[in-house]
Short mmCIF file of C-alpha atoms and ligand atoms in Angstrom, two decimals:
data_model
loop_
_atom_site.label_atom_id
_atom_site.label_comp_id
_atom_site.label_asym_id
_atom_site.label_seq_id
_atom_site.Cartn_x
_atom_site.Cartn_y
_atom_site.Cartn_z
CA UNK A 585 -17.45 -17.28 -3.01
CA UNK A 586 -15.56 -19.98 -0.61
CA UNK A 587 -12.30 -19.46 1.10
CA UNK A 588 -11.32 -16.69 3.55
CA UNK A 589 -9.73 -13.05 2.10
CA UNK A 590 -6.09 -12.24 2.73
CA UNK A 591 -5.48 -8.67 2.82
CA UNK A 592 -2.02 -7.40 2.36
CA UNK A 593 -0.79 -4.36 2.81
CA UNK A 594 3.34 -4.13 2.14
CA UNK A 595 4.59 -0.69 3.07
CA UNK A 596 8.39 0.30 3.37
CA UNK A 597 9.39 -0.54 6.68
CA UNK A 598 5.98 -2.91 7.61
CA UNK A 599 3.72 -5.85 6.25
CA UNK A 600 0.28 -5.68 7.34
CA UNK A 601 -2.24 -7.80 6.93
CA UNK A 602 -5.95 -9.24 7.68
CA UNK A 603 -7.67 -12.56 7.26
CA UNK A 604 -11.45 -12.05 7.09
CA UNK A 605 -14.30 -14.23 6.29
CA UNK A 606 -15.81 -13.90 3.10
CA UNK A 607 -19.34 -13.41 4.16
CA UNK A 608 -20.86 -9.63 3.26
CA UNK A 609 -20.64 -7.21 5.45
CA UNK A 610 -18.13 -8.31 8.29
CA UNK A 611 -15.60 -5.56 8.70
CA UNK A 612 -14.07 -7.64 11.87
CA UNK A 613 -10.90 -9.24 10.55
CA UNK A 614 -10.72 -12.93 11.87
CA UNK A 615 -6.87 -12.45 12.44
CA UNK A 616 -4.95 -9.36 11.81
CA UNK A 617 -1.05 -8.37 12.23
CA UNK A 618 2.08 -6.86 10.89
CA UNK A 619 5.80 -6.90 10.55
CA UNK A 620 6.88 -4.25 11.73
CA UNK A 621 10.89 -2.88 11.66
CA UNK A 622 11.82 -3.67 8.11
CA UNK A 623 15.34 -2.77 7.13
CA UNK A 624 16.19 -2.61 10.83
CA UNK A 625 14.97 -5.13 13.34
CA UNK A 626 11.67 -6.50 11.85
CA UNK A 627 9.28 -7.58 14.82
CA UNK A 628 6.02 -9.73 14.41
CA UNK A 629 2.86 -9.79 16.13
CA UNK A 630 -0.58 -11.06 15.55
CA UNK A 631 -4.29 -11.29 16.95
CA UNK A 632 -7.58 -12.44 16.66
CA UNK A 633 -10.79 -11.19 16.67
CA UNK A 634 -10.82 -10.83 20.12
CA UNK A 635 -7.37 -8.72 20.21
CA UNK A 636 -5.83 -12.17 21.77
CA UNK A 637 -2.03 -12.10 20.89
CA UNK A 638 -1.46 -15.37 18.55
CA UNK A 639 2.03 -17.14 19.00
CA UNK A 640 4.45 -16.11 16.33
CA UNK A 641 6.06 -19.38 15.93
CA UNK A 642 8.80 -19.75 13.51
CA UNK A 643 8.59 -16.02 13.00
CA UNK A 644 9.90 -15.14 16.37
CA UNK A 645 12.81 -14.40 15.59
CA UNK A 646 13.51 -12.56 11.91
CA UNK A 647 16.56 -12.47 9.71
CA UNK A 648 16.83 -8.29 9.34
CA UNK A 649 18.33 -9.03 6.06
CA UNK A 650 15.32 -10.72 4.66
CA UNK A 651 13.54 -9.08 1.85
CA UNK A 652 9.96 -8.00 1.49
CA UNK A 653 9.26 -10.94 -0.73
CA UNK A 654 10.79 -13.47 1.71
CA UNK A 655 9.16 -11.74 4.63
CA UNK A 656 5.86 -12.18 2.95
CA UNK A 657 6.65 -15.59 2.46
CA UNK A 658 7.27 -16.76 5.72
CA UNK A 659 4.06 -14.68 6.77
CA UNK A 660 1.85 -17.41 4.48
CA UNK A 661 3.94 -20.18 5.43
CA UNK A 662 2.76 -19.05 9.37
CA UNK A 663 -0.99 -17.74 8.01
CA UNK A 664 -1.40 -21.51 6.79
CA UNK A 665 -0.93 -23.27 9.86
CA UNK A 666 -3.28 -20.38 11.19
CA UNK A 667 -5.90 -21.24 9.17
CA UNK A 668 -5.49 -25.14 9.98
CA UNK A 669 -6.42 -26.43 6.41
CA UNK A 670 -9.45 -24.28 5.86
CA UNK A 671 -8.77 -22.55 2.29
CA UNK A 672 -8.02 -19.05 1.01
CA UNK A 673 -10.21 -18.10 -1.80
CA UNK A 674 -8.64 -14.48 -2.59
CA UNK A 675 -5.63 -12.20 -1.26
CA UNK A 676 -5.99 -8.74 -2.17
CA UNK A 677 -3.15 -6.19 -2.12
CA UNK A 678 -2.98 -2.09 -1.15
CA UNK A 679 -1.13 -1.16 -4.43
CA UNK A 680 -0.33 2.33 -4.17
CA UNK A 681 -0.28 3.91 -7.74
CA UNK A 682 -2.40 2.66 -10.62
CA UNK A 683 -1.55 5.48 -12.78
CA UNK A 684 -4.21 6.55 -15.28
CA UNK A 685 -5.12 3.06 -16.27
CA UNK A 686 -6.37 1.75 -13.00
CA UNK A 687 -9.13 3.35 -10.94
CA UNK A 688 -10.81 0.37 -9.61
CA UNK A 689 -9.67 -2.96 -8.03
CA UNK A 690 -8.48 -5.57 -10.26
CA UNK A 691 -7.72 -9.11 -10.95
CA UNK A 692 -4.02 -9.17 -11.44
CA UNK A 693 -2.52 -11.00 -14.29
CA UNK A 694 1.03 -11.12 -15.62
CA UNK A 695 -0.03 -8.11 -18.35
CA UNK A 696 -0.99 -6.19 -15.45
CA UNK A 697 1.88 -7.04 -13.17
CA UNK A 698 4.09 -5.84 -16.41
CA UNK A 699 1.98 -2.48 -16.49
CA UNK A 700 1.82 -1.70 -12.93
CA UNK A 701 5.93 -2.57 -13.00
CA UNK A 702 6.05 0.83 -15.21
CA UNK A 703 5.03 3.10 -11.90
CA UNK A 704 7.33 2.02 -9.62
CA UNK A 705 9.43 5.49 -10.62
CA UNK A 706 6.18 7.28 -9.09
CA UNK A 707 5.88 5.50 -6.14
CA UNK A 708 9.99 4.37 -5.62
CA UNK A 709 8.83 3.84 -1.82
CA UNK A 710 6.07 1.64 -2.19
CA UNK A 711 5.40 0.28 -5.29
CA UNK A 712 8.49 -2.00 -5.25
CA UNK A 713 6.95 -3.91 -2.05
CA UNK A 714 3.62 -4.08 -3.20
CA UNK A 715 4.49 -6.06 -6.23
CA UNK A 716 6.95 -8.33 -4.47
CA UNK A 717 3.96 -9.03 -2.00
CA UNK A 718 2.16 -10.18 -5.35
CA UNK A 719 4.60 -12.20 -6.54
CA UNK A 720 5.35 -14.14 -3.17
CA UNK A 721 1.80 -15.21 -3.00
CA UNK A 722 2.15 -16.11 -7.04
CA UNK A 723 4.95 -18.18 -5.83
CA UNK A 724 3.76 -19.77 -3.22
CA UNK A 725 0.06 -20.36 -4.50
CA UNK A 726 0.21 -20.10 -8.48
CA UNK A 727 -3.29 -20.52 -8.59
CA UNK A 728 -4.98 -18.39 -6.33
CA UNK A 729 -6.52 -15.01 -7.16
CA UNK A 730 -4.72 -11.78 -6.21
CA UNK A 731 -6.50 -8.17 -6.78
CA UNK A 732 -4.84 -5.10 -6.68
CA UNK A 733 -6.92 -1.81 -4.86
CA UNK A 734 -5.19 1.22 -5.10
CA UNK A 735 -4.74 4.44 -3.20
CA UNK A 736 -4.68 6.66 -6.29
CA UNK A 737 -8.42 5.28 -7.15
CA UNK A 738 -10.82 6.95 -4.71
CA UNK A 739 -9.47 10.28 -6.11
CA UNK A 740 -10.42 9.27 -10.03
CA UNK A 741 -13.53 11.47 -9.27
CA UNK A 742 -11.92 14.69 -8.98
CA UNK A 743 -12.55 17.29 -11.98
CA UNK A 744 -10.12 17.99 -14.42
CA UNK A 745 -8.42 21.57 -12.69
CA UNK A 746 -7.59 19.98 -9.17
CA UNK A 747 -5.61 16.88 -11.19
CA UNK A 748 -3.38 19.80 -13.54
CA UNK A 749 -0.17 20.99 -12.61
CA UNK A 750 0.71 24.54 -14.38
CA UNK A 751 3.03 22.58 -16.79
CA UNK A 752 3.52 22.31 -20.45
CA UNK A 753 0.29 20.59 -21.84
CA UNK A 754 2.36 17.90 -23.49
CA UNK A 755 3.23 16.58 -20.11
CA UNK A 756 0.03 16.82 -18.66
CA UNK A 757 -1.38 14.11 -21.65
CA UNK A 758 1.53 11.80 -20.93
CA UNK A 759 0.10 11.39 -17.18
CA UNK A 760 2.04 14.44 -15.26
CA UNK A 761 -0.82 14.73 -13.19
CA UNK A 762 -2.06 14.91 -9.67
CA UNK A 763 -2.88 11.39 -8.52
CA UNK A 764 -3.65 11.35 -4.74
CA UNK A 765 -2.90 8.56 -2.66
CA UNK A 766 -4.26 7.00 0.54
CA UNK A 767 -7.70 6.59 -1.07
CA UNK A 768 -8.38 3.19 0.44
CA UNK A 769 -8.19 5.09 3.54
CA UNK A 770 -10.50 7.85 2.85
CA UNK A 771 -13.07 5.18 1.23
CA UNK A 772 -13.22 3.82 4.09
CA UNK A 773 -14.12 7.11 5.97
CA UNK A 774 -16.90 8.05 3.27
CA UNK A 775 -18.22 4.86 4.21
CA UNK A 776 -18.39 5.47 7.67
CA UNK A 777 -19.28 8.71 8.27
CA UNK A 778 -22.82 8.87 7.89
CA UNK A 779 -22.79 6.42 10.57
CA UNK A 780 -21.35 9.37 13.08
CA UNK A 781 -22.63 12.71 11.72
CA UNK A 782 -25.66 11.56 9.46
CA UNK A 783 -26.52 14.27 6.12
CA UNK A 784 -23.31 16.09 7.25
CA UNK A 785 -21.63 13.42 5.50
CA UNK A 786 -22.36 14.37 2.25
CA UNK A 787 -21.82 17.65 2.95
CA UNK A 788 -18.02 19.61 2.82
CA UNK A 789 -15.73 16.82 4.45
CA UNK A 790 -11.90 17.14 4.96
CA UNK A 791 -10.43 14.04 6.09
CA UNK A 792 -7.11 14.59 7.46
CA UNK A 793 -4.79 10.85 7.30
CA UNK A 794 -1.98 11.76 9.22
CA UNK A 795 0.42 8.37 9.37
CA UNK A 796 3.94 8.24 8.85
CA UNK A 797 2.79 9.11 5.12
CA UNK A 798 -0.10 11.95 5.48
CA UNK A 799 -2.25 13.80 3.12
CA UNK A 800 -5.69 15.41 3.44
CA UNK A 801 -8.77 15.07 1.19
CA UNK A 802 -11.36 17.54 0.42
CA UNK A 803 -14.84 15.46 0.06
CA UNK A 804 -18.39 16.43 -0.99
CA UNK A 805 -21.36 13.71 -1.28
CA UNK A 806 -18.36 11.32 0.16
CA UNK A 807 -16.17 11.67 -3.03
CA UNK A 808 -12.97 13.45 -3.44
CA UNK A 809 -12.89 17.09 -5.39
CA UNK A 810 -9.16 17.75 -3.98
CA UNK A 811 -6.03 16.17 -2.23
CA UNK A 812 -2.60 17.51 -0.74
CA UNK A 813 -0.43 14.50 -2.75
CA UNK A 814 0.13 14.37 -6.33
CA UNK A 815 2.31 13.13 -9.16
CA UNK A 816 3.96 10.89 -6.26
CA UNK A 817 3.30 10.65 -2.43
CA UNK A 818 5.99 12.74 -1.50
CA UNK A 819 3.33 15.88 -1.85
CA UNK A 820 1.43 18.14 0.31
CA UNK A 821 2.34 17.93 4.00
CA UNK A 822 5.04 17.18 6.00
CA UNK A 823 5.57 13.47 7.15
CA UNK A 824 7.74 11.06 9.01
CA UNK A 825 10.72 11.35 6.75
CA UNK A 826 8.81 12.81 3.22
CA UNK A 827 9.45 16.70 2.60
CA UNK A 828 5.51 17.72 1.56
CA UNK A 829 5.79 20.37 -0.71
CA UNK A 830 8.58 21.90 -1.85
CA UNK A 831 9.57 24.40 -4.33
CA UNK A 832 10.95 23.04 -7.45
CA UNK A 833 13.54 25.03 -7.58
CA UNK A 834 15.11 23.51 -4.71
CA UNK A 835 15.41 20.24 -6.51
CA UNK A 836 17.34 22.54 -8.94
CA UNK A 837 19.21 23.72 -6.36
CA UNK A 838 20.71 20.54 -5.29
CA UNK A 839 21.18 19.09 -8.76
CA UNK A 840 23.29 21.76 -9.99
CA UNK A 841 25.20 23.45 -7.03
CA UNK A 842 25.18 21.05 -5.12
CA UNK A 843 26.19 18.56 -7.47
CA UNK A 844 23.89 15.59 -5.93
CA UNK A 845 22.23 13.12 -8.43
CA UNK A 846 19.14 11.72 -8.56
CA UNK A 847 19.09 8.80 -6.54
CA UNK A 848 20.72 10.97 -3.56
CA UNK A 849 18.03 13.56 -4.11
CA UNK A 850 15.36 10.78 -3.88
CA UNK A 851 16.51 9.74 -0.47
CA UNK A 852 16.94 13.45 1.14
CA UNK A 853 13.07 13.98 0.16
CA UNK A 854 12.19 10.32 0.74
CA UNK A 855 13.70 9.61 3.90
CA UNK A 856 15.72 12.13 5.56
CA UNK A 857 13.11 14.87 5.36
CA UNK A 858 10.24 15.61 7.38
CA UNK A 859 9.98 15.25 10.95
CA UNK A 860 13.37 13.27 11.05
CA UNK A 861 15.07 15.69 8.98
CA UNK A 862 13.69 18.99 10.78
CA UNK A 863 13.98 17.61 14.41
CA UNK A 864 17.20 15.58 13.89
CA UNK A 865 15.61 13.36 16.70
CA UNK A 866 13.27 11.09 15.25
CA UNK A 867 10.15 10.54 12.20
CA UNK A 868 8.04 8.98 15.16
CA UNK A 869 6.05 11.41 16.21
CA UNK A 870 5.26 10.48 19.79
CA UNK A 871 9.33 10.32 20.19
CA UNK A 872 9.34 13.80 19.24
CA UNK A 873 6.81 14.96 21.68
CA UNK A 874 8.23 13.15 24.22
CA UNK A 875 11.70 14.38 23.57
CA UNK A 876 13.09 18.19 25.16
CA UNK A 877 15.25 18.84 22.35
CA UNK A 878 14.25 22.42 21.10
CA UNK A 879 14.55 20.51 17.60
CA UNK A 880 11.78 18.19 17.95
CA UNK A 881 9.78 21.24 19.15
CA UNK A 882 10.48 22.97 15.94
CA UNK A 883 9.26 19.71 13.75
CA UNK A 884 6.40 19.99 15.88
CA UNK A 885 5.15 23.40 15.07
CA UNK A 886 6.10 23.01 11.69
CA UNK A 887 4.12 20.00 10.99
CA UNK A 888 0.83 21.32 12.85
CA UNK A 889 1.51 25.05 10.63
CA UNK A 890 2.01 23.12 7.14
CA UNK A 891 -1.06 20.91 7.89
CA UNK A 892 -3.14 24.03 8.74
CA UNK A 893 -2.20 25.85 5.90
CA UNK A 894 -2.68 22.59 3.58
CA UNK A 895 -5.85 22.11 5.66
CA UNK A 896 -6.82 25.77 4.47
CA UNK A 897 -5.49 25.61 0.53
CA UNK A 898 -8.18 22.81 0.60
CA UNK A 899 -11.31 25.09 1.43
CA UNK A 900 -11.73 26.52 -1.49
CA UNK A 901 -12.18 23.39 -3.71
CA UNK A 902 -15.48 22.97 -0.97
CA UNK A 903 -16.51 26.21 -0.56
CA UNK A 904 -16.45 25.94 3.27
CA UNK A 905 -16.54 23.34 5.84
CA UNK A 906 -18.94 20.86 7.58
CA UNK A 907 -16.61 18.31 8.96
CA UNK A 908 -13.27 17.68 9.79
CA UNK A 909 -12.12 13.77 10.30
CA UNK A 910 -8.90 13.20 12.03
CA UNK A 911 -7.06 9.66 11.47
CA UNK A 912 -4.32 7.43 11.21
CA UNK A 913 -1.70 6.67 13.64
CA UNK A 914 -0.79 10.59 14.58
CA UNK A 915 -4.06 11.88 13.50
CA UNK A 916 -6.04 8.98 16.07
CA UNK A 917 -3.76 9.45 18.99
CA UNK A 918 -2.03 12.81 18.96
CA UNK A 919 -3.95 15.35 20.86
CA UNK A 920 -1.18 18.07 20.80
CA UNK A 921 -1.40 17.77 16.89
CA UNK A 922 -4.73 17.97 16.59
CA UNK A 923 -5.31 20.71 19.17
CA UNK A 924 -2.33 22.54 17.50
CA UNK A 925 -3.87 22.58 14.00
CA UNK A 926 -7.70 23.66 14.81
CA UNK A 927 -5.93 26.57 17.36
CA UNK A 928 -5.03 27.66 13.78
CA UNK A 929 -8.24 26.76 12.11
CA UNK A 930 -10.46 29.21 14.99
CA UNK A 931 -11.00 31.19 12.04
CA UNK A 932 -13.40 28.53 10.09
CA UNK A 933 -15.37 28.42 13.30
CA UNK A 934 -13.64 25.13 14.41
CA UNK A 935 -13.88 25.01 18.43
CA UNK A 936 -12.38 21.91 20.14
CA UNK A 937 -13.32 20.39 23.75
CA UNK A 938 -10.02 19.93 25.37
CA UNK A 939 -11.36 17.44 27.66
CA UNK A 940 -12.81 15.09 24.36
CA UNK A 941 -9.67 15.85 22.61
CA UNK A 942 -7.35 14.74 25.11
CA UNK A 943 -9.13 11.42 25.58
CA UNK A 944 -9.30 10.71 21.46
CA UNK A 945 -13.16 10.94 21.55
CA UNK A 946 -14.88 9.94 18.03
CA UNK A 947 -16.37 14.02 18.07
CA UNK A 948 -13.57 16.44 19.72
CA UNK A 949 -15.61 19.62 18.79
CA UNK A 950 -17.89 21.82 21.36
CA UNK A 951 -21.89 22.09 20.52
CA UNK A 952 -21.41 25.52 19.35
CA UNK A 953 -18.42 24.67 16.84
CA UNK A 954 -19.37 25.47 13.36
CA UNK A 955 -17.75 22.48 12.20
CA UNK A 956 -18.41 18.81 13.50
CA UNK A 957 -14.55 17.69 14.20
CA UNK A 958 -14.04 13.83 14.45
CA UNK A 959 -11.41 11.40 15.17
CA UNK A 960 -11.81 7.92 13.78
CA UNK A 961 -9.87 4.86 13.30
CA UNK A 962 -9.29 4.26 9.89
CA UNK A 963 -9.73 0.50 8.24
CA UNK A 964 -8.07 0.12 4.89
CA UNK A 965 -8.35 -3.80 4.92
CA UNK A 966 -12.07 -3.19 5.08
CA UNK A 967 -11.95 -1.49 1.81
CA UNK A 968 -9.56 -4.03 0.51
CA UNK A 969 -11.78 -7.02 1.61
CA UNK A 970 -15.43 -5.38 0.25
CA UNK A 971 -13.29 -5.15 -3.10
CA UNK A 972 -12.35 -8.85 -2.86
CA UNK A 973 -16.21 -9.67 -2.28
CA UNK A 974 -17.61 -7.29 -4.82
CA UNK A 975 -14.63 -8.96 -7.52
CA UNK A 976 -15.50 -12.34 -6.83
CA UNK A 977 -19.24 -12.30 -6.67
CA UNK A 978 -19.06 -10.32 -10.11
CA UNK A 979 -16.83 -11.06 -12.71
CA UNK A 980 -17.30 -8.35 -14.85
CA UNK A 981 -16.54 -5.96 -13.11
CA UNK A 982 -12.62 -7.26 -13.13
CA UNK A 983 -12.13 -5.08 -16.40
CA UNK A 984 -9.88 -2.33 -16.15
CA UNK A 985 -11.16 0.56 -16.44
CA UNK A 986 -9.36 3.98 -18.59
CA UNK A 987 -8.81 7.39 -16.81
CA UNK A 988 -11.19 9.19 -17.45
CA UNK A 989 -12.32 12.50 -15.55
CA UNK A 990 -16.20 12.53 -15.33
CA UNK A 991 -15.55 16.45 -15.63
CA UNK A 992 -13.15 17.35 -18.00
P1 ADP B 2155 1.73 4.15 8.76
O1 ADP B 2155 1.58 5.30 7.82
O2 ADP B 2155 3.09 3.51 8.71
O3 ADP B 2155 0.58 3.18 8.76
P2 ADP B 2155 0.66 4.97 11.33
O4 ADP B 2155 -0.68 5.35 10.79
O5 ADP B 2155 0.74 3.80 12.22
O6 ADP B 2155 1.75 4.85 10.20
O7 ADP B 2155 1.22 6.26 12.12
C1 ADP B 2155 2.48 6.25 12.71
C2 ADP B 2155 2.69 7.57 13.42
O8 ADP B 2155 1.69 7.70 14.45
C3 ADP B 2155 4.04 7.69 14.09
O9 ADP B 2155 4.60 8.97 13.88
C4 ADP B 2155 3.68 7.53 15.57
O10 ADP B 2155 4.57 8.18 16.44
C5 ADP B 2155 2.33 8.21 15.61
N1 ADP B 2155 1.64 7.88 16.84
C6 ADP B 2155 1.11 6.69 17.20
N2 ADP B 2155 0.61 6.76 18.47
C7 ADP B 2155 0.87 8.03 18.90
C8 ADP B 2155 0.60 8.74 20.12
N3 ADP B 2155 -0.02 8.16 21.15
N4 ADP B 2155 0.98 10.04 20.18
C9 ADP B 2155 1.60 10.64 19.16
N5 ADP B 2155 1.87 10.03 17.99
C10 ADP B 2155 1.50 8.74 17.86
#
């Protein structure tokens, strides 16, 4: 394979992406950045390997009313004077939701644009910008190939009960299932963690992503049996702006007494629910626990309580618990958080070292803790990038493959 990899990862509110070379392994990105801000007052930035800020040219200054798609566009525009003639041979995109059809990465064509079009209602927050990301770099370059690796994929391995809601079977064989989501993310941990914590690795794993989206994932021999998101990412535990779980009935609740209609119900448990609906304040964590508002306590505590339940609902699908692997952007920096949810894990035999956790060590837990507890940087371009490799070097393996659960 010639020509570097794009990765590209278009969230709601930020682009993110990588340029790596194509040589196997290298999981050092040659240049990596984001916009940041979307919908509000989108910022750039950029570096290089060497974490040397890279001058953001044109895209200094950014129109806040520009879309994803443009965004993206400008970001290529910029990326090829970056890359000073020398060729891109792949871009691969984060697509968040491949429904039951996709489980591995694939080569994206126009059929599969059409079909991954269908699951934007599952994934109303994401989905959207993923595809526009594909479709500015079909614009731009009609001829070079895009792959799409999605989050819902690492969890294909998960047997038949954890993926069944208690519905009507009907629904179930139309796709009403549990999905899972951030599994680029906790790939990339079941690749790394032998590296810190040897055999343990394939032991009973919960990996705990905790972003401004956050789920956990229960993991034994590196593979998932169990997940806190489902149908759709809005799932399991509390987040930035995303409810978690929530009775049903409240949906009910709002539909008919409150007389609110769908779309206004998808943006009170999309985006004006979780930390920023509780505290009032803010869904940025560290604003919260830098803010005195008896709110943004509240948020606090019932963030770290949800997640330790969640954490706990997750035991059972391992049968105990070797390891526990903190990450993402709260999960990697937030010591109160973390300290907050093992106080309420003592009871698994978790023990934490203040003095590690306080200073984001990779192990936070004491010699005599029963489990090993970890914090680590996660690296979903990594994943994203291998995938581009392992597509390009073989061909066959760009076939879609069915759902299919190896245990049902
Ligand atoms: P995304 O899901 O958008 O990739 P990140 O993984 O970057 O999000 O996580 C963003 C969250 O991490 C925000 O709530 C932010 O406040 C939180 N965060 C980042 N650094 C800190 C910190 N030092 N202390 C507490 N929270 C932090």
């Amino acid at each position: 394979m010639t020509g570097d990899i794009l990765t590209l990862n278009a969230g709601s509110s930020s682009i993110k992406f990588a340029v790596f070379a194509p040589e196997h392994p290298d999981k050092t990105a040659r240049i990596t950045g984001k916009i940041a801000g979307i919908g509000g007052a989108p910022v750039f930035t950029a570096q290089d390997r060497t974490g040397t800020a890279l001058p953001a040219g044109p895209l200094d200054a950014l129109d806040p009313s520009s879309s994803h798609e443009n965004l993206v566009a400008l970001l290529l525009e910029w990326l090829e004077q970056q890359l000073a003639g020398q060729p891109l041979g792949i871009v691969g995109h984060r697509v968040v939701h491949g429904g039951r059809t996709f489980g591995q990465p694939v080569r994206i064509t126009d059929a599969i644009l059409d079909e991954l079009e269908t699951l934007v209602p599952l994934a109303p927050l994401h989905q959207p910008h993923n595809l526009s990301a594909i479709h500015a770099v079909a614009n731009w370059r009609p001829d070079l190939t895009q792959i799409a690796c999605f989050d819902t994929g690492f969890h294909r391995t998960q047997h038949r009960l954890a993926t069944l809601f208690a519905l009507p079977r009907a629904l179930s064989d139309e796709g009403v299932i549990r999905y899972g989501f951030h599994g680029l993310s906790y790939d990339y941990m079941a690749r790394v963690l032998p590296e810190q914590i040897g055999a343990k690795a394939d032991g009973r794993v919960i990996v705990a992503h905790l972003g401004n989206g956050a789920s956990m994932c229960a993991m034994q021999n590196r593979k998932s049996v169990a997940t806190s998101m489902g149908f759709t990412a809005l799932d399991g535990l509390m987040m930035g702006r995303r409810c978690g779980a929530l009775d049903p009935g409240v949906v009910l609740y709002l539909l008919q007494s409150k007389g609110m209609d769908a779309a206004q119900i998808e943006t009170l448990l999309y985006k004006n629910s979780g930390l920023l609906g509780v505290s009032g304040v803010s869904n940025n964590m560290k604003v919260l626990e830098d803010s005195d508002a008896p709110t943004a306590r509240e948020a606090i505590d019932l963030y770290a309580y949800r997640a330790a339940s969640t954490l706990a609902g997750l035991v059972p699908a391992l049968g105990g618990l070797d390891a526990l692997v903190f990450t993402a952007g709260i999960g990697e920096n937030s010591s109160c958080i973390r300290r907050a949810i093992c106080d309420r894990l003592q009871w698994l035999g978790i023990k934490i070292d203040a003095g590690a956790n306080d200073v984001n060590a990779i192990k936070i837990s004491t010699e005599t803790s029963a489990v090993d507890v970890l914090v680590l940087p996660t690296n979903e371009e990594a994943v994203i990038a291998d995938a581009c490799r392992t597509l390009m070097n073989a061909p066959s393996a760009q076939t879609p493959q069915p759902h299919e659960s190896p245990d049902s």
